[in-house]
Structures are given as structure tokens and as C-alpha cells.
mmCIF file of C-alpha atoms in Angstrom:
data_model
loop_
_atom_site.group_PDB
_atom_site.id
_atom_site.type_symbol
_atom_site.label_atom_id
_atom_site.label_comp_id
_atom_site.label_asym_id
_atom_site.label_seq_id
_atom_site.Cartn_x
_atom_site.Cartn_y
_atom_site.Cartn_z
ATOM 1 C CA LEU A 523 114.143 -176.127 82.502
ATOM 2 C CA TYR A 524 110.807 -176.858 84.064
ATOM 3 C CA ASP A 525 112.229 -178.147 87.351
ATOM 4 C CA ASN A 526 114.994 -175.588 87.775
ATOM 5 C CA PHE A 527 114.146 -172.414 85.850
ATOM 6 C CA LEU A 528 110.406 -172.183 85.210
ATOM 7 C CA ASP A 529 109.840 -169.384 87.714
ATOM 8 C CA ASP A 530 113.032 -167.520 86.800
ATOM 9 C CA TYR A 531 112.204 -166.619 83.171
ATOM 10 C CA ASP A 532 109.182 -165.476 81.199
ATOM 11 C CA PHE A 533 110.253 -167.129 77.918
ATOM 12 C CA PHE A 534 112.433 -170.016 76.759
ATOM 13 C CA HIS A 535 114.086 -170.422 73.345
ATOM 14 C CA PHE A 536 114.949 -173.908 72.126
ATOM 15 C CA SER A 537 117.569 -174.316 69.396
ATOM 16 C CA GLY A 538 120.737 -176.130 68.479
ATOM 17 C CA ASP A 539 124.271 -174.848 68.803
ATOM 18 C CA ASP A 540 124.288 -173.894 65.107
ATOM 19 C CA THR A 541 121.716 -171.120 65.480
ATOM 20 C CA TYR A 542 122.471 -167.422 65.500
ATOM 21 C CA LEU A 543 120.083 -165.758 67.909
ATOM 22 C CA LEU A 544 119.576 -161.994 67.788
ATOM 23 C CA VAL A 545 118.775 -161.544 71.458
ATOM 24 C CA GLU A 546 117.814 -157.868 71.332
ATOM 25 C CA ASN A 547 115.314 -158.545 68.541
ATOM 26 C CA LEU A 548 113.893 -161.517 70.418
ATOM 27 C CA LYS A 549 113.501 -159.415 73.560
ATOM 28 C CA GLU A 550 111.762 -156.682 71.563
ATOM 29 C CA LEU A 551 109.332 -159.195 70.028
ATOM 30 C CA LEU A 552 108.544 -160.783 73.385
ATOM 31 C CA ALA A 553 107.980 -157.386 75.021
ATOM 32 C CA SER A 554 105.546 -156.298 72.298
ATOM 33 C CA ASP A 555 101.890 -155.593 73.024
ATOM 34 C CA LYS A 556 100.968 -158.240 70.442
ATOM 35 C CA VAL A 557 102.694 -160.966 72.472
ATOM 36 C CA LYS A 558 101.355 -159.657 75.803
ATOM 37 C CA GLU A 559 97.789 -159.572 74.464
ATOM 38 C CA TRP A 560 98.145 -163.087 73.044
ATOM 39 C CA GLU A 561 99.452 -164.511 76.281
ATOM 40 C CA VAL A 562 96.637 -163.226 78.542
ATOM 41 C CA VAL A 563 93.955 -165.191 76.677
ATOM 42 C CA PRO A 564 93.085 -168.367 78.627
ATOM 43 C CA ASP A 565 94.123 -171.597 76.877
ATOM 44 C CA GLN A 566 96.239 -169.631 74.401
ATOM 45 C CA TYR A 567 100.030 -169.968 74.589
ATOM 46 C CA PHE A 568 102.944 -168.111 73.063
ATOM 47 C CA ILE A 569 104.655 -170.717 70.911
ATOM 48 C CA GLY A 570 106.600 -169.019 68.129
ATOM 49 C CA GLY A 571 108.823 -170.083 65.265
ATOM 50 C CA PHE A 572 108.850 -170.754 61.520
ATOM 51 C CA TRP A 573 105.859 -172.741 60.225
ATOM 52 C CA LEU A 574 106.830 -175.643 57.941
ATOM 53 C CA ASN A 575 104.730 -178.120 55.998
ATOM 54 C CA TRP A 576 106.092 -179.823 52.900
ATOM 55 C CA ARG A 577 105.699 -183.183 51.195
ATOM 56 C CA GLY A 578 108.604 -184.787 53.093
ATOM 57 C CA VAL A 579 106.937 -184.191 56.458
ATOM 58 C CA LYS A 580 103.276 -183.716 55.671
ATOM 59 C CA PHE A 581 101.039 -182.481 58.472
ATOM 60 C CA PRO A 582 97.227 -182.496 58.204
ATOM 61 C CA LYS A 583 95.479 -179.578 56.534
ATOM 62 C CA GLY A 584 95.587 -176.499 58.747
ATOM 63 C CA GLN A 585 98.635 -177.750 60.679
ATOM 64 C CA PHE A 586 102.410 -177.375 60.385
ATOM 65 C CA TYR A 587 105.494 -177.892 62.487
ATOM 66 C CA LEU A 588 107.863 -175.353 63.972
ATOM 67 C CA GLY A 589 111.225 -175.768 62.275
ATOM 68 C CA GLY A 590 113.995 -176.622 64.682
ATOM 69 C CA GLY A 591 116.712 -174.959 62.595
ATOM 70 C CA SER A 592 116.061 -171.487 63.944
ATOM 71 C CA GLY A 593 114.488 -172.911 67.042
ATOM 72 C CA TYR A 594 111.223 -171.949 68.651
ATOM 73 C CA THR A 595 110.247 -169.835 71.610
ATOM 74 C CA LEU A 596 107.773 -170.698 74.372
ATOM 75 C CA SER A 597 106.346 -168.587 77.133
ATOM 76 C CA ARG A 598 106.490 -169.823 80.710
ATOM 77 C CA LYS A 599 102.752 -170.491 80.467
ATOM 78 C CA ALA A 600 103.283 -172.652 77.331
ATOM 79 C CA LEU A 601 106.205 -174.585 78.793
ATOM 80 C CA LYS A 602 104.277 -175.277 82.004
ATOM 81 C CA ALA A 603 101.191 -176.436 80.103
ATOM 82 C CA HIS A 604 103.281 -178.666 77.823
ATOM 83 C CA VAL A 605 105.279 -180.321 80.595
ATOM 84 C CA GLU A 606 102.277 -180.861 82.857
ATOM 85 C CA GLY A 607 100.040 -182.077 80.021
ATOM 86 C CA PRO A 608 101.055 -183.453 76.615
ATOM 87 C CA LEU A 609 104.679 -184.204 77.474
ATOM 88 C CA GLN A 610 103.474 -186.885 79.890
ATOM 89 C CA THR A 611 101.904 -188.939 77.100
ATOM 90 C CA CYS A 612 103.201 -187.819 73.676
ATOM 91 C CA ASN A 613 105.985 -189.930 72.182
ATOM 92 C CA VAL A 614 107.534 -190.514 75.582
ATOM 93 C CA THR A 615 109.728 -193.353 74.281
ATOM 94 C CA THR A 616 110.766 -191.676 71.015
ATOM 95 C CA ASP A 617 114.379 -190.557 70.860
ATOM 96 C CA ASN A 618 115.601 -189.012 67.605
ATOM 97 C CA ALA A 619 116.623 -185.756 65.975
ATOM 98 C CA MET A 620 113.124 -184.716 64.862
ATOM 99 C CA GLU A 621 112.103 -183.133 68.156
ATOM 100 C CA ASP A 622 110.616 -180.151 66.322
ATOM 101 C CA ILE A 623 108.153 -182.394 64.485
ATOM 102 C CA PHE A 624 107.220 -184.443 67.550
ATOM 103 C CA PHE A 625 106.911 -181.366 69.753
ATOM 104 C CA THR A 626 104.599 -179.533 67.365
ATOM 105 C CA LYS A 627 102.495 -182.606 66.626
ATOM 106 C CA CYS A 628 102.048 -183.159 70.343
ATOM 107 C CA ILE A 629 101.006 -179.529 70.878
ATOM 108 C CA PHE A 630 98.448 -179.717 68.058
ATOM 109 C CA GLN A 631 97.019 -183.014 69.291
ATOM 110 C CA GLN A 632 96.805 -182.303 73.000
ATOM 111 C CA LEU A 633 97.245 -178.626 73.871
ATOM 112 C CA THR A 634 96.211 -176.072 71.247
ATOM 113 C CA THR A 635 95.753 -175.443 67.546
ATOM 114 C CA LYS A 636 96.546 -171.734 67.886
ATOM 115 C CA PHE A 637 100.119 -170.658 67.253
ATOM 116 C CA PHE A 638 101.497 -167.134 67.339
ATOM 117 C CA ASP A 639 102.307 -165.570 63.955
ATOM 118 C CA THR A 640 105.858 -164.280 64.412
ATOM 119 C CA ARG A 641 106.094 -162.426 61.107
ATOM 120 C CA ASP A 642 106.531 -158.654 61.284
ATOM 121 C CA GLU A 643 103.956 -156.024 60.268
ATOM 122 C CA PHE A 644 105.078 -156.311 56.610
ATOM 123 C CA GLY A 645 104.771 -160.111 56.461
ATOM 124 C CA ALA A 646 108.524 -160.720 56.614
ATOM 125 C CA HIS A 647 109.736 -163.678 58.643
ATOM 126 C CA ARG A 648 111.677 -163.407 61.905
ATOM 127 C CA TYR A 649 112.705 -167.061 62.345
ATOM 128 C CA HIS A 650 114.912 -168.421 59.532
ATOM 129 C CA GLN A 651 115.580 -172.090 58.888
ATOM 130 C CA ASN A 652 118.774 -171.427 56.944
ATOM 131 C CA ASN A 653 121.564 -168.877 56.771
ATOM 132 C CA ILE A 654 121.108 -165.308 55.638
ATOM 133 C CA THR A 655 122.728 -165.931 52.227
ATOM 134 C CA VAL A 656 120.147 -168.541 51.304
ATOM 135 C CA HIS A 657 117.226 -166.395 52.378
ATOM 136 C CA SER A 658 118.502 -163.164 50.834
ATOM 137 C CA THR A 659 119.240 -164.666 47.393
ATOM 138 C CA TRP A 660 116.626 -167.377 46.966
ATOM 139 C CA PRO A 661 115.065 -168.093 44.486
ATOM 140 C CA ASP A 662 117.380 -166.108 42.164
ATOM 141 C CA THR A 663 120.674 -167.802 42.900
ATOM 142 C CA ASP A 664 123.101 -169.987 40.986
ATOM 143 C CA LYS A 665 123.978 -171.890 44.132
ATOM 144 C CA ASN A 666 122.252 -175.156 44.839
ATOM 145 C CA TYR A 667 121.160 -175.366 48.453
ATOM 146 C CA GLY A 668 119.690 -178.801 47.919
ATOM 147 C CA LEU A 669 116.398 -180.023 49.281
ATOM 148 C CA TRP A 670 115.886 -176.853 51.275
ATOM 149 C CA THR A 671 115.551 -174.547 48.234
ATOM 150 C CA ARG A 672 114.033 -177.144 45.913
ATOM 151 C CA ALA A 673 111.269 -178.359 48.224
ATOM 152 C CA VAL A 674 111.144 -177.385 51.890
ATOM 153 C CA LEU A 675 111.093 -173.587 51.608
ATOM 154 C CA PRO A 676 108.926 -173.151 48.488
ATOM 155 C CA GLN A 677 106.397 -175.788 49.549
ATOM 156 C CA SER A 678 106.173 -174.395 53.087
ATOM 157 C CA LEU A 679 105.745 -170.802 51.881
ATOM 158 C CA LYS A 680 103.073 -171.906 49.400
ATOM 159 C CA TYR A 681 101.303 -173.887 52.114
ATOM 160 C CA VAL A 682 101.104 -171.010 54.618
ATOM 161 C CA GLU A 683 99.963 -168.718 51.813
ATOM 162 C CA GLU A 684 97.107 -171.067 50.891
ATOM 163 C CA GLU A 685 96.128 -172.125 54.429
ATOM 164 C CA PHE A 686 96.669 -168.938 56.421
ATOM 165 C CA GLY A 687 96.879 -166.129 53.872
ATOM 166 C CA PHE A 688 100.543 -165.344 54.534
ATOM 167 C CA PRO A 689 102.038 -163.541 51.524
ATOM 168 C CA TYR A 690 104.603 -165.547 49.541
ATOM 169 C CA VAL A 691 107.671 -163.377 50.080
ATOM 170 C CA VAL A 692 111.271 -163.758 48.894
ATOM 171 C CA LYS A 693 114.633 -162.015 49.238
ATOM 172 C CA GLU A 694 114.542 -158.675 51.087
ATOM 173 C CA LYS A 695 110.786 -158.993 51.665
ATOM 174 C CA TYR A 696 111.341 -162.363 53.314
ATOM 175 C CA ILE A 697 113.861 -161.221 55.933
ATOM 176 C CA SER A 698 112.467 -159.018 58.687
ATOM 177 C CA ASN A 699 114.511 -156.109 59.996
ATOM 178 C CA SER A 700 113.579 -157.520 63.387
ATOM 179 C CA SER A 701 114.691 -161.096 62.653
ATOM 180 C CA VAL A 702 115.181 -163.283 65.704
ATOM 181 C CA ALA A 703 117.164 -166.315 64.532
ATOM 182 C CA PHE A 704 119.112 -167.803 61.611
ATOM 183 C CA HIS A 705 120.149 -171.410 61.278
ATOM 184 C CA ARG A 706 123.728 -171.878 60.155
#
């Protein structure tokens, strides 16, 4: 991306092939005044996604990682800064499926501690780490979605409520009308 497309696009979205991306909603978010204002601040980068921190992957107080399920979005400025800086030294020999954890940890350690809040004006989330059924019915569901609904989601929502003042939202209040991505 950096070598071949950096100057061709303003933003880059990273996700797996099991992610449903709502392109029009993503474009609307990225064209918003909120994103434009964020991006013009020196040493501040648009890096957006769903903030996770739970006991299975515990980050230090005040930190989190961007969940790879729904992917995460970087501005050209953020991608350039990451490739030319932290990427040269962070976990350069590590090769595994937890790129979301390593990426975010590297950003926190060597680039910035400021991440863009991608929730909408009502506090509903735009990036979703699971499918729409899980998010629209949890926690009142008879289905067992395993570790995700028992630990990852509730612990992460509680964490961002306590650390950053995000409201703990569920069901229809959790899913933004301008959602960007769902993980299958």
C-alpha cells in the first residue's frame, strides 16, 4: 500500500475477507468535518475502529487495541507515519494472526496515544466485531456466542465506559445508523 498506493488514496481500511463494509457510510464518516478537523492537527492521526480491552488481552490503563474483526481505517497521514516510523522497529519478526493487537500496541508505544472516537453523535458504535444478530440481540439472547458475549464485548464496553466515559450501550442503541463494518 505504502509503496504503490499512498498518494492515490486519502484513507485505507484494513480488514479480513469476512468483513462486511458499508462503503457509503465509511465515505460519509471520512468526509465529515469531525474527521477533517482531527486530521489537520499536527502529530494527530486518523486511526479508527472498535476499541477493545478485556482480560484475555489486557492493555495498560488508558490503552486498548483496535479489533481486527471489523477492521480499522487509517488516513494517508497515519499510514505514512506508521510505515516510516514504528513499523521499522515494532515486532518486525513477529508473524501471527494478532496483527490488530501488535499494530495498536506499536502505535501507542511509538506514534500517538490519541485515537479517533468513531462512535456516532448518540454514542452508538460504527465498527462491529461480530455480526449484526449478535449486536442487535445481546445481552438478551438465548443463543450462546461464546467468549465474545461472555467476556470480550461486556468487558470492553465496561472498560471504555470507565476509562473514556463512553456510555455502555446495547441492542439498538449499540448499532449506529451510520455503521461502517460488521465482522461475519
